[in-house]
Amino acid sequence: MFGWLFARLPAAVYTAHAMTKKLFLLFIAAFCSVPGSLPGSLLISAQCCPEKPAAEKKEVLWQKLQEEIRTVDQRLDGVMGLAVEDLTSGEKFFIHGDEIMPQASSIKITVLANLYLQAQQGKLKLTDEYIVRKEDLVDGSDIMLGLTPGVTRLTLRDLATMMVAVSDNSATNVLIRRVGMENVNAMLENMGLHATKLRRQMMDLKAAGEGRENISTPREMMTLLETIYRGKLLNKEMTADFLKMLSTHKESSLLQGLPDDVVAANKPGELEAVRNDSGIVMVKNRPYILCVMTTYLKDEKEGSAAIRKISALAYSYFDRVSRASEYGRVVSPK
């Protein structure tokens, strides 16, 4: 509005004014380019926003799951080892993941794996028959002890079912002798599972007293299950049958932490001061592996309760992630 005034000013004055105006504009431009120099609502910068927003929401949820699991561990009067793996993203979480722990009946997963491997190799058939013998019977055999020695015929598949479903120790020992303990351990070594070892049959108290315990680590048991799940040990047909066998319903703390309709291929284990459970939980679109091992327990019921609690926490996370969009919106069927 003062253009008429500038038009009447001497040329030198007008030139000085123009220079001042130009310097002022340059100052404003420089000032605005300094972070924090203007309120956020006034600062417009081409660098304000990334081209692709960060996906932090799921990571926050994953971290919260870890914190909740650590809380369960801290409250347990005993020692816990744990491995969790998201089979979709490959994310893993460990507590004492490489600590060697007694496996109790969870070691039967290795026996089952070698049984299926030898069947695949043609060294035996799952339909091969066995006649029950009195000398094979040991304590902790809910089914075998009720069968008639010298008369009852069972297939290796029958024995495997009893080993998984009711953790029948006599059935397990028959299978160990059939596949060979050395073959089970050779398979584990070839898989790079150097800490996992089958060192005695079930109910061999003398061997246990000498320190020959059946052992593994959370990481190695997780790796064994992942290797089988991804078809790297057995072919497609054998893998499917193995997982179906290991999913046979059983009494299990891990299963007790899941809804009734969720399938898990798992094997629990119990000894004095020891409670374990390892398996693959088949959540639709988001399967995962959970291996929980507890030892030095003052109260074994607390060990079982800890596994049950962790199983429920893990399921809550994976179920939500499986049904949610990348923004966290869950749309449940009506």
mmCIF file of C-alpha atoms in Angstrom:
data_model
loop_
_atom_site.group_PDB
_atom_site.id
_atom_site.type_symbol
_atom_site.label_atom_id
_atom_site.label_comp_id
_atom_site.label_asym_id
_atom_site.label_seq_id
_atom_site.Cartn_x
_atom_site.Cartn_y
_atom_site.Cartn_z
ATOM 1 C CA MET A 1 0.000 0.000 0.000
ATOM 2 C CA PHE A 2 3.060 2.224 0.317
ATOM 3 C CA GLY A 3 4.186 1.600 -3.232
ATOM 4 C CA TRP A 4 3.502 5.246 -4.159
ATOM 5 C CA LEU A 5 5.907 6.348 -1.434
ATOM 6 C CA PHE A 6 8.726 4.098 -2.632
ATOM 7 C CA ALA A 7 8.142 5.307 -6.175
ATOM 8 C CA ARG A 8 8.961 8.871 -5.056
ATOM 9 C CA LEU A 9 12.067 7.937 -3.008
ATOM 10 C CA PRO A 10 15.510 8.619 -4.450
ATOM 11 C CA ALA A 11 17.017 5.629 -6.297
ATOM 12 C CA ALA A 12 19.724 5.075 -3.642
ATOM 13 C CA VAL A 13 17.171 4.948 -0.852
ATOM 14 C CA TYR A 14 14.950 2.596 -2.850
ATOM 15 C CA THR A 15 17.906 0.302 -3.564
ATOM 16 C CA ALA A 16 18.841 0.212 0.119
ATOM 17 C CA HIS A 17 15.274 -0.672 1.035
ATOM 18 C CA ALA A 18 15.152 -3.503 -1.487
ATOM 19 C CA MET A 19 18.412 -4.876 -0.127
ATOM 20 C CA THR A 20 17.128 -4.725 3.429
ATOM 21 C CA LYS A 21 13.929 -6.526 2.410
ATOM 22 C CA LYS A 22 15.925 -9.234 0.644
ATOM 23 C CA LEU A 23 18.199 -9.748 3.652
ATOM 24 C CA PHE A 24 15.159 -9.958 5.928
ATOM 25 C CA LEU A 25 13.599 -12.705 3.767
ATOM 26 C CA LEU A 26 16.857 -14.636 3.694
ATOM 27 C CA PHE A 27 17.033 -14.388 7.506
ATOM 28 C CA ILE A 28 13.491 -15.751 7.870
ATOM 29 C CA ALA A 29 14.269 -18.669 5.517
ATOM 30 C CA ALA A 30 17.409 -19.544 7.452
ATOM 31 C CA PHE A 31 15.613 -19.241 10.788
ATOM 32 C CA CYS A 32 12.801 -21.546 9.704
ATOM 33 C CA SER A 33 15.257 -24.211 8.628
ATOM 34 C CA VAL A 34 16.619 -24.601 12.177
ATOM 35 C CA PRO A 35 14.771 -27.415 14.057
ATOM 36 C CA GLY A 36 12.738 -26.078 16.959
ATOM 37 C CA SER A 37 13.067 -22.445 15.890
ATOM 38 C CA LEU A 38 9.333 -22.113 15.331
ATOM 39 C CA PRO A 39 6.323 -23.774 16.986
ATOM 40 C CA GLY A 40 5.474 -27.161 15.419
ATOM 41 C CA SER A 41 2.222 -25.829 14.001
ATOM 42 C CA LEU A 42 4.137 -23.142 12.076
ATOM 43 C CA LEU A 43 7.163 -25.150 10.945
ATOM 44 C CA ILE A 44 6.672 -26.818 7.571
ATOM 45 C CA SER A 45 9.558 -28.940 6.395
ATOM 46 C CA ALA A 46 9.937 -31.493 3.661
ATOM 47 C CA GLN A 47 11.780 -33.650 6.187
ATOM 48 C CA CYS A 48 8.974 -33.793 8.790
ATOM 49 C CA CYS A 49 7.564 -37.212 7.914
ATOM 50 C CA PRO A 50 9.092 -40.484 6.709
ATOM 51 C CA GLU A 51 7.811 -41.880 3.438
ATOM 52 C CA LYS A 52 6.743 -45.081 5.243
ATOM 53 C CA PRO A 53 5.483 -44.813 8.843
ATOM 54 C CA ALA A 54 7.275 -47.008 11.373
ATOM 55 C CA ALA A 55 5.447 -50.189 12.420
ATOM 56 C CA GLU A 56 6.011 -49.935 16.169
ATOM 57 C CA LYS A 57 2.632 -51.096 17.463
ATOM 58 C CA LYS A 58 3.235 -54.842 17.178
ATOM 59 C CA GLU A 59 6.717 -54.448 18.606
ATOM 60 C CA VAL A 60 5.209 -52.734 21.653
ATOM 61 C CA LEU A 61 2.844 -55.688 22.118
ATOM 62 C CA TRP A 62 5.703 -58.182 21.667
ATOM 63 C CA GLN A 63 7.768 -56.371 24.310
ATOM 64 C CA LYS A 64 4.828 -56.363 26.724
ATOM 65 C CA LEU A 65 4.478 -60.137 26.304
ATOM 66 C CA GLN A 66 8.134 -60.548 27.231
ATOM 67 C CA GLU A 67 7.701 -58.352 30.306
ATOM 68 C CA GLU A 68 4.671 -60.368 31.439
ATOM 69 C CA ILE A 69 6.560 -63.642 30.994
ATOM 70 C CA ARG A 70 9.528 -62.275 32.955
ATOM 71 C CA THR A 71 7.146 -61.375 35.782
ATOM 72 C CA VAL A 72 5.927 -64.994 35.942
ATOM 73 C CA ASP A 73 9.548 -66.163 35.975
ATOM 74 C CA GLN A 74 10.523 -63.780 38.777
ATOM 75 C CA ARG A 75 7.657 -64.987 40.962
ATOM 76 C CA LEU A 76 8.533 -68.681 40.525
ATOM 77 C CA ASP A 77 10.383 -70.331 43.398
ATOM 78 C CA GLY A 78 12.650 -72.303 41.101
ATOM 79 C CA VAL A 79 14.600 -71.894 37.860
ATOM 80 C CA MET A 80 12.918 -71.413 34.493
ATOM 81 C CA GLY A 81 14.207 -71.823 30.965
ATOM 82 C CA LEU A 82 12.027 -70.644 28.086
ATOM 83 C CA ALA A 83 11.945 -70.250 24.324
ATOM 84 C CA VAL A 84 9.191 -68.649 22.248
ATOM 85 C CA GLU A 85 9.298 -68.433 18.462
ATOM 86 C CA ASP A 86 6.897 -66.738 16.097
ATOM 87 C CA LEU A 87 6.897 -69.138 13.139
ATOM 88 C CA THR A 88 5.578 -66.388 10.858
ATOM 89 C CA SER A 89 8.006 -63.547 11.578
ATOM 90 C CA GLY A 90 10.868 -65.604 12.990
ATOM 91 C CA GLU A 91 11.015 -63.450 16.153
ATOM 92 C CA LYS A 92 12.346 -65.300 19.199
ATOM 93 C CA PHE A 93 12.470 -64.693 22.926
ATOM 94 C CA PHE A 94 14.513 -66.635 25.492
ATOM 95 C CA ILE A 95 14.973 -66.931 29.224
ATOM 96 C CA HIS A 96 18.087 -68.994 29.988
ATOM 97 C CA GLY A 97 17.724 -70.294 26.448
ATOM 98 C CA ASP A 98 20.989 -72.241 26.446
ATOM 99 C CA GLU A 99 20.783 -73.644 29.962
ATOM 100 C CA ILE A 100 20.798 -77.458 30.013
ATOM 101 C CA MET A 101 17.642 -78.667 31.734
ATOM 102 C CA PRO A 102 16.242 -82.111 32.649
ATOM 103 C CA GLN A 103 13.539 -83.033 30.147
ATOM 104 C CA ALA A 104 11.534 -85.728 31.930
ATOM 105 C CA SER A 105 8.968 -87.054 29.442
ATOM 106 C CA SER A 106 9.441 -84.141 27.038
ATOM 107 C CA ILE A 107 12.479 -86.080 25.734
ATOM 108 C CA LYS A 108 9.972 -88.472 24.143
ATOM 109 C CA ILE A 109 9.645 -85.938 21.326
ATOM 110 C CA THR A 110 13.128 -87.010 20.196
ATOM 111 C CA VAL A 111 12.169 -90.703 20.273
ATOM 112 C CA LEU A 112 9.063 -89.995 18.206
ATOM 113 C CA ALA A 113 11.081 -87.956 15.704
ATOM 114 C CA ASN A 114 13.608 -90.769 15.203
ATOM 115 C CA LEU A 115 10.827 -93.351 14.884
ATOM 116 C CA TYR A 116 9.332 -91.365 12.011
ATOM 117 C CA LEU A 117 12.745 -90.731 10.465
ATOM 118 C CA GLN A 118 13.554 -94.451 10.418
ATOM 119 C CA ALA A 119 10.111 -95.207 8.991
ATOM 120 C CA GLN A 120 10.830 -92.698 6.220
ATOM 121 C CA GLN A 121 14.218 -94.322 5.603
ATOM 122 C CA GLY A 122 12.580 -97.750 5.308
ATOM 123 C CA LYS A 123 14.378 -99.171 8.354
ATOM 124 C CA LEU A 124 11.034 -100.004 9.989
ATOM 125 C CA LYS A 125 7.319 -99.596 9.465
ATOM 126 C CA LEU A 126 4.887 -97.906 11.812
ATOM 127 C CA THR A 127 2.691 -100.964 11.298
ATOM 128 C CA ASP A 128 5.400 -103.382 12.524
ATOM 129 C CA GLU A 129 3.999 -105.500 15.357
ATOM 130 C CA TYR A 130 5.195 -106.036 18.899
ATOM 131 C CA ILE A 131 3.908 -108.646 21.362
ATOM 132 C CA VAL A 132 3.699 -107.348 24.947
ATOM 133 C CA ARG A 133 6.279 -108.948 27.247
ATOM 134 C CA LYS A 134 6.153 -108.983 31.040
ATOM 135 C CA GLU A 135 9.834 -108.029 31.306
ATOM 136 C CA ASP A 136 9.162 -104.815 29.367
ATOM 137 C CA LEU A 137 6.698 -103.445 31.897
ATOM 138 C CA VAL A 138 7.776 -100.615 34.225
ATOM 139 C CA ASP A 139 6.003 -98.166 36.507
ATOM 140 C CA GLY A 140 4.290 -95.188 34.927
ATOM 141 C CA SER A 141 2.594 -97.305 32.258
ATOM 142 C CA ASP A 142 -1.110 -96.632 32.551
ATOM 143 C CA ILE A 143 -2.031 -98.743 29.523
ATOM 144 C CA MET A 144 0.748 -101.307 29.080
ATOM 145 C CA LEU A 145 0.407 -102.578 32.660
ATOM 146 C CA GLY A 146 -3.209 -103.465 31.883
ATOM 147 C CA LEU A 147 -2.401 -105.534 28.799
ATOM 148 C CA THR A 148 -1.842 -109.286 28.666
ATOM 149 C CA PRO A 149 1.825 -110.275 28.220
ATOM 150 C CA GLY A 150 2.453 -112.856 25.537
ATOM 151 C CA VAL A 151 -0.955 -112.267 23.977
ATOM 152 C CA THR A 152 -1.540 -108.587 23.193
ATOM 153 C CA ARG A 153 -0.187 -107.418 19.851
ATOM 154 C CA LEU A 154 0.536 -103.753 19.201
ATOM 155 C CA THR A 155 1.967 -101.829 16.274
ATOM 156 C CA LEU A 156 4.772 -99.308 16.645
ATOM 157 C CA ARG A 157 2.167 -96.645 15.901
ATOM 158 C CA ASP A 158 0.072 -97.949 18.806
ATOM 159 C CA LEU A 159 3.091 -97.693 21.094
ATOM 160 C CA ALA A 160 3.797 -94.153 19.861
ATOM 161 C CA THR A 161 0.209 -93.143 20.576
ATOM 162 C CA MET A 162 0.477 -94.456 24.146
ATOM 163 C CA MET A 163 3.831 -92.705 24.588
ATOM 164 C CA VAL A 164 2.350 -89.361 23.531
ATOM 165 C CA ALA A 165 -1.196 -89.528 24.925
ATOM 166 C CA VAL A 166 -0.566 -90.957 28.403
ATOM 167 C CA SER A 167 3.252 -90.851 28.467
ATOM 168 C CA ASP A 168 3.338 -94.644 28.899
ATOM 169 C CA ASN A 169 6.883 -95.471 30.023
ATOM 170 C CA SER A 170 6.818 -99.148 28.995
ATOM 171 C CA ALA A 171 5.698 -98.191 25.477
ATOM 172 C CA THR A 172 8.479 -95.595 25.364
ATOM 173 C CA ASN A 173 11.143 -98.087 26.407
ATOM 174 C CA VAL A 174 10.032 -100.573 23.755
ATOM 175 C CA LEU A 175 10.355 -97.823 21.134
ATOM 176 C CA ILE A 176 13.767 -96.739 22.438
ATOM 177 C CA ARG A 177 15.045 -100.293 22.099
ATOM 178 C CA ARG A 178 13.475 -100.612 18.660
ATOM 179 C CA VAL A 179 14.994 -97.427 17.181
ATOM 180 C CA GLY A 180 18.191 -97.548 19.250
ATOM 181 C CA MET A 181 19.281 -94.875 21.711
ATOM 182 C CA GLU A 182 22.460 -94.332 19.694
ATOM 183 C CA ASN A 183 20.400 -93.567 16.582
ATOM 184 C CA VAL A 184 18.324 -90.982 18.420
ATOM 185 C CA ASN A 185 21.476 -89.229 19.610
ATOM 186 C CA ALA A 186 23.125 -89.450 16.186
ATOM 187 C CA MET A 187 20.071 -87.773 14.651
ATOM 188 C CA LEU A 188 20.287 -84.976 17.220
ATOM 189 C CA GLU A 189 24.020 -84.481 16.611
ATOM 190 C CA ASN A 190 23.458 -84.325 12.856
ATOM 191 C CA MET A 191 20.880 -81.593 13.460
ATOM 192 C CA GLY A 192 23.414 -79.593 15.460
ATOM 193 C CA LEU A 193 21.595 -80.193 18.746
ATOM 194 C CA HIS A 194 24.677 -81.013 20.779
ATOM 195 C CA ALA A 195 23.153 -80.449 24.226
ATOM 196 C CA THR A 196 20.066 -82.607 23.653
ATOM 197 C CA LYS A 197 20.712 -86.205 24.673
ATOM 198 C CA LEU A 198 18.698 -89.357 25.365
ATOM 199 C CA ARG A 199 20.860 -91.034 28.010
ATOM 200 C CA ARG A 200 18.568 -93.491 29.763
ATOM 201 C CA GLN A 201 15.301 -95.363 29.431
ATOM 202 C CA MET A 202 12.265 -94.377 31.450
ATOM 203 C CA MET A 203 12.224 -95.247 35.153
ATOM 204 C CA ASP A 204 15.914 -96.204 35.142
ATOM 205 C CA LEU A 205 16.556 -94.821 38.622
ATOM 206 C CA LYS A 206 20.063 -96.249 38.753
ATOM 207 C CA ALA A 207 21.059 -94.311 35.648
ATOM 208 C CA ALA A 208 19.362 -91.182 36.959
ATOM 209 C CA GLY A 209 21.194 -91.547 40.259
ATOM 210 C CA GLU A 210 24.463 -91.708 38.335
ATOM 211 C CA GLY A 211 23.625 -88.431 36.652
ATOM 212 C CA ARG A 212 22.603 -89.882 33.283
ATOM 213 C CA GLU A 213 19.619 -87.605 32.825
ATOM 214 C CA ASN A 214 17.747 -86.958 29.582
ATOM 215 C CA ILE A 215 18.540 -83.336 28.791
ATOM 216 C CA SER A 216 18.073 -80.428 26.392
ATOM 217 C CA THR A 217 17.902 -76.641 26.349
ATOM 218 C CA PRO A 218 14.945 -74.380 25.541
ATOM 219 C CA ARG A 219 16.662 -73.202 22.345
ATOM 220 C CA GLU A 220 17.479 -76.728 21.154
ATOM 221 C CA MET A 221 14.026 -78.137 21.825
ATOM 222 C CA MET A 222 12.584 -75.135 19.980
ATOM 223 C CA THR A 223 14.981 -75.777 17.093
ATOM 224 C CA LEU A 224 14.019 -79.461 16.932
ATOM 225 C CA LEU A 225 10.329 -78.591 16.717
ATOM 226 C CA GLU A 226 10.930 -75.830 14.158
ATOM 227 C CA THR A 227 13.042 -78.145 11.990
ATOM 228 C CA ILE A 228 10.269 -80.735 11.938
ATOM 229 C CA TYR A 229 7.523 -78.143 11.395
ATOM 230 C CA ARG A 230 9.304 -76.679 8.368
ATOM 231 C CA GLY A 231 9.789 -80.119 6.805
ATOM 232 C CA LYS A 232 13.575 -80.135 7.133
ATOM 233 C CA LEU A 233 13.791 -83.529 8.876
ATOM 234 C CA LEU A 234 10.868 -85.474 7.426
ATOM 235 C CA ASN A 235 9.089 -85.372 4.097
ATOM 236 C CA LYS A 236 5.701 -83.693 3.754
ATOM 237 C CA GLU A 237 3.652 -86.829 4.463
ATOM 238 C CA MET A 238 5.726 -87.897 7.457
ATOM 239 C CA THR A 239 5.793 -84.356 8.842
ATOM 240 C CA ALA A 240 2.000 -84.146 8.749
ATOM 241 C CA ASP A 241 1.637 -87.550 10.433
ATOM 242 C CA PHE A 242 4.242 -86.696 13.085
ATOM 243 C CA LEU A 243 2.473 -83.447 13.999
ATOM 244 C CA LYS A 244 -0.874 -85.252 14.088
ATOM 245 C CA MET A 245 0.586 -87.870 16.432
ATOM 246 C CA LEU A 246 2.177 -85.247 18.712
ATOM 247 C CA SER A 247 -1.179 -83.421 18.773
ATOM 248 C CA THR A 248 -2.902 -86.427 20.371
ATOM 249 C CA HIS A 249 -4.886 -85.066 23.344
ATOM 250 C CA LYS A 250 -3.113 -85.320 26.675
ATOM 251 C CA GLU A 251 -2.985 -83.836 30.168
ATOM 252 C CA SER A 252 -0.775 -80.781 29.788
ATOM 253 C CA SER A 253 -0.216 -77.426 31.487
ATOM 254 C CA LEU A 254 0.490 -75.853 28.098
ATOM 255 C CA LEU A 255 -2.875 -77.092 26.786
ATOM 256 C CA GLN A 256 -4.662 -75.883 29.918
ATOM 257 C CA GLY A 257 -3.581 -72.345 29.034
ATOM 258 C CA LEU A 258 -5.285 -72.574 25.626
ATOM 259 C CA PRO A 259 -8.928 -72.518 24.507
ATOM 260 C CA ASP A 260 -10.344 -76.008 24.038
ATOM 261 C CA ASP A 261 -10.480 -75.745 20.247
ATOM 262 C CA VAL A 262 -6.812 -74.837 19.780
ATOM 263 C CA VAL A 263 -4.532 -77.678 18.635
ATOM 264 C CA ALA A 264 -0.996 -78.051 19.962
ATOM 265 C CA ALA A 265 1.634 -80.646 19.051
ATOM 266 C CA ASN A 266 3.338 -80.875 22.427
ATOM 267 C CA LYS A 267 4.751 -83.149 25.122
ATOM 268 C CA PRO A 268 4.842 -82.313 28.828
ATOM 269 C CA GLY A 269 7.256 -83.837 31.315
ATOM 270 C CA GLU A 270 7.278 -84.323 35.067
ATOM 271 C CA LEU A 271 9.903 -85.370 37.593
ATOM 272 C CA GLU A 272 10.505 -84.472 41.216
ATOM 273 C CA ALA A 273 11.162 -80.682 41.275
ATOM 274 C CA VAL A 274 10.742 -80.567 37.471
ATOM 275 C CA ARG A 275 7.826 -79.501 35.269
ATOM 276 C CA ASN A 276 8.230 -79.011 31.496
ATOM 277 C CA ASP A 277 6.113 -78.584 28.390
ATOM 278 C CA SER A 278 7.281 -78.044 24.813
ATOM 279 C CA GLY A 279 5.234 -77.812 21.660
ATOM 280 C CA ILE A 280 3.935 -76.071 18.563
ATOM 281 C CA VAL A 281 0.658 -74.177 19.008
ATOM 282 C CA MET A 282 -1.338 -74.133 15.775
ATOM 283 C CA VAL A 283 -2.928 -70.686 15.921
ATOM 284 C CA LYS A 284 -4.490 -69.991 12.523
ATOM 285 C CA ASN A 285 -2.240 -67.668 10.496
ATOM 286 C CA ARG A 286 0.193 -67.316 13.409
ATOM 287 C CA PRO A 287 1.585 -70.662 14.690
ATOM 288 C CA TYR A 288 4.269 -70.473 17.339
ATOM 289 C CA ILE A 289 6.585 -72.645 19.406
ATOM 290 C CA LEU A 290 6.594 -72.518 23.177
ATOM 291 C CA CYS A 291 9.101 -74.428 25.312
ATOM 292 C CA VAL A 292 8.938 -73.910 29.083
ATOM 293 C CA MET A 293 11.241 -75.835 31.419
ATOM 294 C CA THR A 294 11.277 -75.498 35.201
ATOM 295 C CA THR A 295 13.597 -77.145 37.709
ATOM 296 C CA TYR A 296 14.713 -76.751 41.336
ATOM 297 C CA LEU A 297 11.031 -76.290 42.123
ATOM 298 C CA LYS A 298 10.087 -75.934 45.756
ATOM 299 C CA ASP A 299 6.462 -76.618 44.809
ATOM 300 C CA GLU A 300 5.820 -78.572 41.591
ATOM 301 C CA LYS A 301 2.278 -77.183 41.390
ATOM 302 C CA GLU A 302 3.791 -73.713 41.039
ATOM 303 C CA GLY A 303 5.828 -74.963 38.092
ATOM 304 C CA SER A 304 2.702 -76.272 36.383
ATOM 305 C CA ALA A 305 0.849 -73.040 37.144
ATOM 306 C CA ALA A 306 3.695 -70.964 35.675
ATOM 307 C CA ILE A 307 3.606 -72.975 32.432
ATOM 308 C CA ARG A 308 -0.167 -72.611 32.272
ATOM 309 C CA LYS A 309 0.056 -68.843 32.814
ATOM 310 C CA ILE A 310 2.776 -68.358 30.204
ATOM 311 C CA SER A 311 0.837 -70.473 27.718
ATOM 312 C CA ALA A 312 -2.230 -68.254 28.194
ATOM 313 C CA LEU A 313 -0.146 -65.072 27.806
ATOM 314 C CA ALA A 314 1.513 -66.318 24.627
ATOM 315 C CA TYR A 315 -1.797 -67.394 23.127
ATOM 316 C CA SER A 316 -3.367 -64.002 23.870
ATOM 317 C CA TYR A 317 -0.582 -62.266 21.939
ATOM 318 C CA PHE A 318 -0.482 -64.592 18.928
ATOM 319 C CA ASP A 319 -4.265 -64.814 18.663
ATOM 320 C CA ARG A 320 -4.612 -61.015 18.583
ATOM 321 C CA VAL A 321 -1.824 -60.595 16.044
ATOM 322 C CA SER A 322 -3.278 -63.362 13.880
ATOM 323 C CA ARG A 323 -6.667 -61.639 13.637
ATOM 324 C CA ALA A 324 -5.544 -58.011 13.460
ATOM 325 C CA SER A 325 -4.717 -55.742 10.553
ATOM 326 C CA GLU A 326 -1.339 -53.987 10.414
ATOM 327 C CA TYR A 327 -3.005 -51.120 12.298
ATOM 328 C CA GLY A 328 -4.192 -53.371 15.140
ATOM 329 C CA ARG A 329 -7.867 -53.426 14.184
ATOM 330 C CA VAL A 330 -9.477 -56.795 14.962
ATOM 331 C CA VAL A 331 -12.727 -57.738 13.239
ATOM 332 C CA SER A 332 -14.244 -60.800 14.899
ATOM 333 C CA PRO A 333 -16.862 -62.923 13.105
ATOM 334 C CA LYS A 334 -20.381 -62.481 14.425
#
